[in-house]
Coordinates of C-alpha atoms and ligand atoms in Angstrom, one line a residue:
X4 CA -70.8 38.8 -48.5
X5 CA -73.5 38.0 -45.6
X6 CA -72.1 38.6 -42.6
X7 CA -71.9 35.1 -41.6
X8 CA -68.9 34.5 -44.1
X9 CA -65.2 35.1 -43.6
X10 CA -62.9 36.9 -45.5
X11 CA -61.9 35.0 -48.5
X12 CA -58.0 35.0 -48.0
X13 CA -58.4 33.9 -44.3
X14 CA -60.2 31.1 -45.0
X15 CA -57.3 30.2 -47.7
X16 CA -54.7 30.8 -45.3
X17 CA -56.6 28.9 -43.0
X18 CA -57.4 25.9 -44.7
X19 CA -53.3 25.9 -45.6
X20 CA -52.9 25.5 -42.2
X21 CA -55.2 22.6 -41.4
X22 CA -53.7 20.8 -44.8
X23 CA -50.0 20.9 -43.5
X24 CA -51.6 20.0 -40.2
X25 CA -53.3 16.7 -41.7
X26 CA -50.4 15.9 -43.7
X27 CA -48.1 15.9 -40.3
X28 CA -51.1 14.4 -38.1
X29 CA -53.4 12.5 -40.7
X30 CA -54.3 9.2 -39.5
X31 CA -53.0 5.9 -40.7
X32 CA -56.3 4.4 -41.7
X33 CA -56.7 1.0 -43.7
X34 CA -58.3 2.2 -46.6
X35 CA -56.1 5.3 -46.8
X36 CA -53.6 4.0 -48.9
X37 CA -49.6 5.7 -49.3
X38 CA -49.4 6.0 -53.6
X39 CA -51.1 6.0 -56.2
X40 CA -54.8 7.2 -56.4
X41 CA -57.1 5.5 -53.4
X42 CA -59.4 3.0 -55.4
X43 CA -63.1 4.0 -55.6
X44 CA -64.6 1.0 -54.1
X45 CA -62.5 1.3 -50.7
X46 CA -63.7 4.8 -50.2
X47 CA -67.1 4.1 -50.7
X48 CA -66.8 0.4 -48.9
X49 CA -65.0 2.4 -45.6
X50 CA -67.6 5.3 -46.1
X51 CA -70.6 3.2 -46.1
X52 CA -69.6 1.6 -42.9
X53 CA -68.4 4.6 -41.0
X54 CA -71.9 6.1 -40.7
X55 CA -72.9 5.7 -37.6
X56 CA -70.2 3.7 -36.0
X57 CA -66.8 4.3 -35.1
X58 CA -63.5 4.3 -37.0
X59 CA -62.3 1.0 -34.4
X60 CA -65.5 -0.6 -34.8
X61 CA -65.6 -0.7 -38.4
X62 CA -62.1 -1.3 -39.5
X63 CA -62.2 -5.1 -39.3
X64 CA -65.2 -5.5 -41.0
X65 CA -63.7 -3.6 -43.7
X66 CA -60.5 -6.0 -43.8
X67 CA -63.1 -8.8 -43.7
X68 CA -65.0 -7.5 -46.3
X69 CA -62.0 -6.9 -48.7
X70 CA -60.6 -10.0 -47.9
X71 CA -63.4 -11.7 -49.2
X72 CA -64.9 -9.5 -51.6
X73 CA -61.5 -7.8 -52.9
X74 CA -63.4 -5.9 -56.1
X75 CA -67.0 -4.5 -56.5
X76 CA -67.4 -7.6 -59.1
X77 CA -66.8 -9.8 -56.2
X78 CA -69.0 -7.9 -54.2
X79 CA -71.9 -7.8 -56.8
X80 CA -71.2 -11.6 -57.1
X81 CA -71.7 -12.5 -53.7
X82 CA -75.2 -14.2 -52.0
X83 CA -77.3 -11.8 -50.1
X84 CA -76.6 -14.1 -47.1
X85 CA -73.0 -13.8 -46.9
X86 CA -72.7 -10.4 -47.2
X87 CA -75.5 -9.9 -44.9
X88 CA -73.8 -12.6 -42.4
X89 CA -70.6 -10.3 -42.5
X90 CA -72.2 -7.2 -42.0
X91 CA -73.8 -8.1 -38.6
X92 CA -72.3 -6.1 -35.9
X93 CA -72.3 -3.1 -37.8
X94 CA -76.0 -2.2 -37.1
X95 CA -78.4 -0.1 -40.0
X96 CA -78.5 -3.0 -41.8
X97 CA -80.6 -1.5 -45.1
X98 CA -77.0 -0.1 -45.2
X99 CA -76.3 -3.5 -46.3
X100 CA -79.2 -4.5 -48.8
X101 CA -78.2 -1.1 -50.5
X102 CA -74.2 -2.4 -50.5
X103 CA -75.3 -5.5 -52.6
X104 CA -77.7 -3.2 -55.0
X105 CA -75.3 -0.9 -55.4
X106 CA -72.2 -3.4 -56.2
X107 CA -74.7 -4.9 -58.6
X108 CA -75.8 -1.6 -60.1
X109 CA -72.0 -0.5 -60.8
X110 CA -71.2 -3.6 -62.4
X111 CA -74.8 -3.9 -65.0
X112 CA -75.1 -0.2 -64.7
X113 CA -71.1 1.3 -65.0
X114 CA -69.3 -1.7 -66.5
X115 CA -67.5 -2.4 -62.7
X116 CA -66.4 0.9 -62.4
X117 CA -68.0 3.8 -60.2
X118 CA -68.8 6.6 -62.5
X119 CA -66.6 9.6 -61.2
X120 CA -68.7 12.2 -60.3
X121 CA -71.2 13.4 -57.3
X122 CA -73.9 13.8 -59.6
X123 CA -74.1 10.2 -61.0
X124 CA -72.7 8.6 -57.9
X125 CA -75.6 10.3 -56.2
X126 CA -78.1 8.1 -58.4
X127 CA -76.4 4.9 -57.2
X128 CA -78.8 2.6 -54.5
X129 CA -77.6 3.9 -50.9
X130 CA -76.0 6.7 -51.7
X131 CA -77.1 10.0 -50.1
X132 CA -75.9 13.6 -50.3
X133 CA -72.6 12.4 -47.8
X134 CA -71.6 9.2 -49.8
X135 CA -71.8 10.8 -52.9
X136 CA -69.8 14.0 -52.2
X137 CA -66.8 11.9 -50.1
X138 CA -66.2 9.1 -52.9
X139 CA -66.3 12.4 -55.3
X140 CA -63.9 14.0 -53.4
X141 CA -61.6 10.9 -52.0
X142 CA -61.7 8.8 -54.7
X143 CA -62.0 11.3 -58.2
X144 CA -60.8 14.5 -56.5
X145 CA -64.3 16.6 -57.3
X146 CA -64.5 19.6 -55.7
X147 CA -67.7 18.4 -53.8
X148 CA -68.9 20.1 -50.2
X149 CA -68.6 16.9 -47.9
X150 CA -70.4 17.8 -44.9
X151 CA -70.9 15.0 -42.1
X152 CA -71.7 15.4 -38.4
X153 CA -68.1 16.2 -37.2
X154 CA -67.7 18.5 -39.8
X155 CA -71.0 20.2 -39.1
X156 CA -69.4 20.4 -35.4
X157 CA -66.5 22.5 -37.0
X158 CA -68.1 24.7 -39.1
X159 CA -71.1 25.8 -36.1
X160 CA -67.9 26.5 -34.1
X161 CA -65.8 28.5 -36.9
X162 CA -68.6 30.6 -37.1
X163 CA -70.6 30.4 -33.7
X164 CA -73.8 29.4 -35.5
X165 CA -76.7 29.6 -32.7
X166 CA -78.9 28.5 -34.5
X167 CA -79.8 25.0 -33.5
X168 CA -79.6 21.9 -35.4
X169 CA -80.7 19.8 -37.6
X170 CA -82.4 23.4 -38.2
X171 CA -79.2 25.1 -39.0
X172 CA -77.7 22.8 -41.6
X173 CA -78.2 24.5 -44.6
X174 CA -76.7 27.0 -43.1
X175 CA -73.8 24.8 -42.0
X176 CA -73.9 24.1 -46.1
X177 CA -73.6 26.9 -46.7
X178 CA -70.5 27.8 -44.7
X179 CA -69.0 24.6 -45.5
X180 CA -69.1 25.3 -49.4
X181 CA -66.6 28.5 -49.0
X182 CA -63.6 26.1 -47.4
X183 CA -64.0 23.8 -50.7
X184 CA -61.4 24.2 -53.4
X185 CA -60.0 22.2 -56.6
X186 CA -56.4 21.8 -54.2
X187 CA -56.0 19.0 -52.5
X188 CA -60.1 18.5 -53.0
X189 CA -59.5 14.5 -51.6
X190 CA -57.0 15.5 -48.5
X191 CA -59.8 18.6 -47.3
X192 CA -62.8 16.7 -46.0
X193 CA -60.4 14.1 -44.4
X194 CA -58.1 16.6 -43.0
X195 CA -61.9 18.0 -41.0
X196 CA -62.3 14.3 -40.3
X197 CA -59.3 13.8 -38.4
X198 CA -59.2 17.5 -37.0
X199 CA -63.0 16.5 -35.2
X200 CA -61.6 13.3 -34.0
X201 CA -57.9 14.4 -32.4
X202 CA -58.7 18.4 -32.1
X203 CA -62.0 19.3 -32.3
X204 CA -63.9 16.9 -30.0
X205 CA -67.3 17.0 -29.1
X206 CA -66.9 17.3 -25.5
X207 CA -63.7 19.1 -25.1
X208 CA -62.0 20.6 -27.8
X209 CA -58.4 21.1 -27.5
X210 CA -58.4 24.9 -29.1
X211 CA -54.8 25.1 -28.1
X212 CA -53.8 22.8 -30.6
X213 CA -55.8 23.8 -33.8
X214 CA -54.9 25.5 -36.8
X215 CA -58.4 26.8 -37.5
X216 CA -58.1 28.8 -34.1
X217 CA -56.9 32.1 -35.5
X218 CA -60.0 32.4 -37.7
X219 CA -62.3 30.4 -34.6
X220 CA -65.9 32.4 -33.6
X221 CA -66.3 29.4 -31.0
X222 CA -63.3 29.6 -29.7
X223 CA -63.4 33.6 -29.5
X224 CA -66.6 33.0 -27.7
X225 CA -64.9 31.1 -25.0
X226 CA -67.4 28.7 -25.2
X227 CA -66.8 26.8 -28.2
X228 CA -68.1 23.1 -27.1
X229 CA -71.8 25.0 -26.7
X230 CA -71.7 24.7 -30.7
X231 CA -73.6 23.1 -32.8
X232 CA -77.0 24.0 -30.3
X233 CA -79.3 21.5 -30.4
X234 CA -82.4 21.3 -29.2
X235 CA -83.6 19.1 -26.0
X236 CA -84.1 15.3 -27.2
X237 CA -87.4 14.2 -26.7
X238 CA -87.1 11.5 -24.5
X239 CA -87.0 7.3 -26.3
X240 CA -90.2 5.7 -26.6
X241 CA -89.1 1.8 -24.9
X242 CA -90.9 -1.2 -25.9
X243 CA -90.9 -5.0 -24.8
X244 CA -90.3 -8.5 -25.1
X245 CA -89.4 -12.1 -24.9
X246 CA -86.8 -13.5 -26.8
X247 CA -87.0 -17.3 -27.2
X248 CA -83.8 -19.5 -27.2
X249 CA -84.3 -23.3 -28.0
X250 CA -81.5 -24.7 -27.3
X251 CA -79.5 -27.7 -27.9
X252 CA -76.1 -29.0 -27.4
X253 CA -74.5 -27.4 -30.3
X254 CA -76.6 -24.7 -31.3
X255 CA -79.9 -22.7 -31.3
X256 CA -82.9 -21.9 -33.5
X257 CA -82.4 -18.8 -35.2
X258 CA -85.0 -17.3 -37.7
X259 CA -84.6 -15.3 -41.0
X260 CA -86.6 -12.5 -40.8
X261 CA -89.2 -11.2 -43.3
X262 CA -87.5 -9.2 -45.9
X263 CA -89.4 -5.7 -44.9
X264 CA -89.2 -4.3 -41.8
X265 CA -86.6 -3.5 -39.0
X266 CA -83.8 -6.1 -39.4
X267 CA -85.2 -7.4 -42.5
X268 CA -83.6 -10.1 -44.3
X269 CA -81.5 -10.8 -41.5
X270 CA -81.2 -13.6 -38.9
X271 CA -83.1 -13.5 -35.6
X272 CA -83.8 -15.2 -32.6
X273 CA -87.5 -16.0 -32.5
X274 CA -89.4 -13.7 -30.1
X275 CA -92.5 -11.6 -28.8
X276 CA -93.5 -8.9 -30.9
X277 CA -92.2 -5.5 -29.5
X278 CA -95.1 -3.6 -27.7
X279 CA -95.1 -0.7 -25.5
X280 CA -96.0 -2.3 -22.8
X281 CA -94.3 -5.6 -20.7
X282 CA -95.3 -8.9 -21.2
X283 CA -96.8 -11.0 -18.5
X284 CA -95.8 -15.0 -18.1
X285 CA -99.1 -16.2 -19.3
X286 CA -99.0 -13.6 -22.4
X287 CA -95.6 -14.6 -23.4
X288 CA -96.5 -18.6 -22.9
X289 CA -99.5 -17.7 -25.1
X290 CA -97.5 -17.0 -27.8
X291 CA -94.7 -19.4 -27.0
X292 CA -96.9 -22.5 -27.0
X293 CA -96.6 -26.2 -25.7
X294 CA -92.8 -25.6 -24.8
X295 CA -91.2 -26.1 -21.1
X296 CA -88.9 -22.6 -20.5
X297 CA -87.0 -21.0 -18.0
X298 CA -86.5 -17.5 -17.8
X299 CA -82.5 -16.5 -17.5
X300 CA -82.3 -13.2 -17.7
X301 CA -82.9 -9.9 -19.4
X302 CA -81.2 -7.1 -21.5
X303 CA -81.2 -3.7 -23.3
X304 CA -80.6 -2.5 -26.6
X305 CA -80.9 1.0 -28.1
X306 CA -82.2 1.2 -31.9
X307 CA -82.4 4.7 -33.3
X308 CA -86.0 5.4 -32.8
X309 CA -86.6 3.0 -29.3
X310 CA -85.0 1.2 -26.9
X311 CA -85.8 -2.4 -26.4
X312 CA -86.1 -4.1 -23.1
X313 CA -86.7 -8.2 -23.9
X314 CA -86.6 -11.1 -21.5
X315 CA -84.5 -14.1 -22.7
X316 CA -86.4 -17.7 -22.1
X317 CA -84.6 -20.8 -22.8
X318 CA -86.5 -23.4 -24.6
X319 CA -84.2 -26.7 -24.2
X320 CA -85.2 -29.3 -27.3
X321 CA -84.2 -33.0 -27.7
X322 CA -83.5 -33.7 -31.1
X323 CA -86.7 -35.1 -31.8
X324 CA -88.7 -31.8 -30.6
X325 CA -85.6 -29.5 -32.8
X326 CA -86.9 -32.0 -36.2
X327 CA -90.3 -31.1 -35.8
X328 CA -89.9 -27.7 -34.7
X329 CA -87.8 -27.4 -37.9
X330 CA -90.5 -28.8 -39.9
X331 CA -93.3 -26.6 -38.6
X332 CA -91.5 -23.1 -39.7
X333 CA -89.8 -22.9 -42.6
X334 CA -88.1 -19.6 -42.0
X335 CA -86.5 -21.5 -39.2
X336 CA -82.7 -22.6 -38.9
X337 CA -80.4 -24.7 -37.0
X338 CA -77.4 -22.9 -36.1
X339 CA -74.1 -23.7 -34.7
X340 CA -73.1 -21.8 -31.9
X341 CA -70.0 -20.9 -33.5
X342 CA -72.1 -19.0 -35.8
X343 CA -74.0 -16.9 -33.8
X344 CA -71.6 -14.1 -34.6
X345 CA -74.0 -14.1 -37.7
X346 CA -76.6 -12.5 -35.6
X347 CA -77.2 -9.1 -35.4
X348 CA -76.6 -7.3 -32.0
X349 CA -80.1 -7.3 -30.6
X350 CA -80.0 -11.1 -30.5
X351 CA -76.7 -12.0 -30.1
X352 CA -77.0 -10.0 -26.5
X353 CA -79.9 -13.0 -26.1
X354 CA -77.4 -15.7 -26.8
X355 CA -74.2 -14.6 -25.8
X356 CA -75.0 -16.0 -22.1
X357 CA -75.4 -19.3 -23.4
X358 CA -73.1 -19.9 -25.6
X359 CA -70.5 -22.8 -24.1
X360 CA -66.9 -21.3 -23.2
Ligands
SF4_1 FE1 -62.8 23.5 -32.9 FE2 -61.4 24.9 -31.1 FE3 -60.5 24.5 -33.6 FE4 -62.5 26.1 -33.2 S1 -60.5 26.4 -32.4 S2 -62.3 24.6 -34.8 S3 -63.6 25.1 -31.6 S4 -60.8 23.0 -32.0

């Protein structure tokens, strides 16, 4: 035994605890359902949209999504579009494209069903090491090690791992692997879920309240929030731009984007490229063209590897000017402002402003 592990009949007792804990404190989630074995393509539709976002942010698209897509078959069936229409809001979007390939690939691939272990699940499109091992485990009760980012936070407190992250997670693997057992295989990795939402925060973990305490090298420490260590974040690099809205009564130009790239395949607002550096009025009008505009104001957003700041110009068009601005880009739509809820955040902040009450 190294002597990072712990005792093998502490972590059973343990993990006992945190089970009865769940089954008294669980949380009522939409795609947890009460009977009757949870259905493969909710787990995996609820896991694919809870990375990276937030359990209140993502449950309506979920109810949305089975709504209108109530099987993988339906899923598979849908257009690109729609599905990629649906999804905006929820950010990553290649998490998307990979949705569709991978509803597709179950139903040429699996005959509509998702084959029912980590292993083959793991060769599915979109499906990493996480996905695999929770719709294993949820779904078709495998013994797999699920390990996300709030279970990682658990197990570098359990055992006071000071090694820093993302150094440390094979270690955190590793740790991980001795709490997994054939009972209850489904109910464990939620059970950590919901224990590093209510209990073990990442700010202020309420210790008091945990069944894991007893067995807890963080909480021994007295320090457990310093756990998992990371190292100092290198600063985001920022880029620029200009955002151009042409306008009408009843809608707005949006774009579809080039299937490659950041965003790909989704709608846009036509803009700038993004460059390190700000763009002057005569640089921005350069690659605007023959078009009156007036600038109306500015905004933010954060992407995972930079943070874009973009000016917003309004381009107002007759109808004649929309028609042969139309005509001049083919990747170019009319769209309703009622549908502007299709765009993805970065350009709905540009439009949001403008859209009548
Ligand atoms: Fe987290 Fe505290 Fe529980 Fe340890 S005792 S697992 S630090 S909540």
């Amino acid at each position: 035994m190294s002597s990072i592990e712990k005792d093998a009949g502490l972590v059973s007792y343990l993990r006992a605890g945190l089970l009865r804990w769940y089954d008294a404190n669980g949380r009522d989630l939409p795609w947890r359902e009460a009977g009757g074995p949870p259905d493969p393509y909710r787990v995996w539709l609820s896991e694919v949209m809870l990375q990276q976002t937030t359990v209140p942010h993502a449950a309506p698209y979920y109810e949305k999504f089975l709504k209108l897509w109530p099987t993988v078959g339906d899923l598979a069936a849908a257009a690109d579009e729609a599905v990629m229409a649906e999804w905006a809001g929820l950010g990553y979007y290649s998490r998307a494209r990979n949705l569709i390939k991978c509803a597709r690939a179950v139903v040429a691939e699996h005959g509509g069903r998702f084959p029912a272990s980590e292993a083959t699940l793991l060769r599915l499109p979109g499906f990493g090491p996480y996905t695999a091992a929770a719709v294993a485990a949820i779904a078709f009760g495998e013994a797999a090690n699920v390990v996300d980012g709030n279970i990682e936070r658990i197990m570098t407190r359990l055992y006071a791992i000071e090694d820093p992250m993302p150094g440390a997670k094979v270690r955190v693997r590793e740790v991980a692997q001795q709490w997994v057992a054939a009972d209850r295989a489904g109910d464990w990795p939620q059970a950590l879920m919901d224990l590093a939402t209510a209990v073990c925060r990442p700010k202020s973990p309420l210790c008091l309240l945990c069944p894991l305490r007893e067995g807890c090298a963080g909480f021994a420490s007295g320090e457990p929030e310093r756990f998992p260590v990371k190292l100092a974040k290198a600063a985001k690099p920022r880029r620029h731009g200009v955002a151009f809205v042409f306008i009408g009564n009843d809608g707005f130009i949006a774009e579809r984007r080039a299937d490659k790239g950041l965003l790909g395949g989704m709608l846009g607002i036509p803009h700038t490229p993004w460059r390190d550096t700000p763009w002057t009025e005569g640089e921005a009008k350069a690659v605007l063209g023959d078009f009156s505009h007036e600038k109306v104001g500015a905004y933010e957003h954060v992407f995972t590897h930079f943070a874009l700041s973009q000016d917003i110009w309004v381009i107002p068009l007759s109808l004649a000017q929309r028609q042969a601005v139309l005509r001049a880009h083919n990747d170019w739509q009319w769209l309703p402002w009622e549908e502007a809820r299709a765009l993805p955040t970065v350009f709905l902040k540009a439009v949001k402003g403008l859209m009548p009450s």
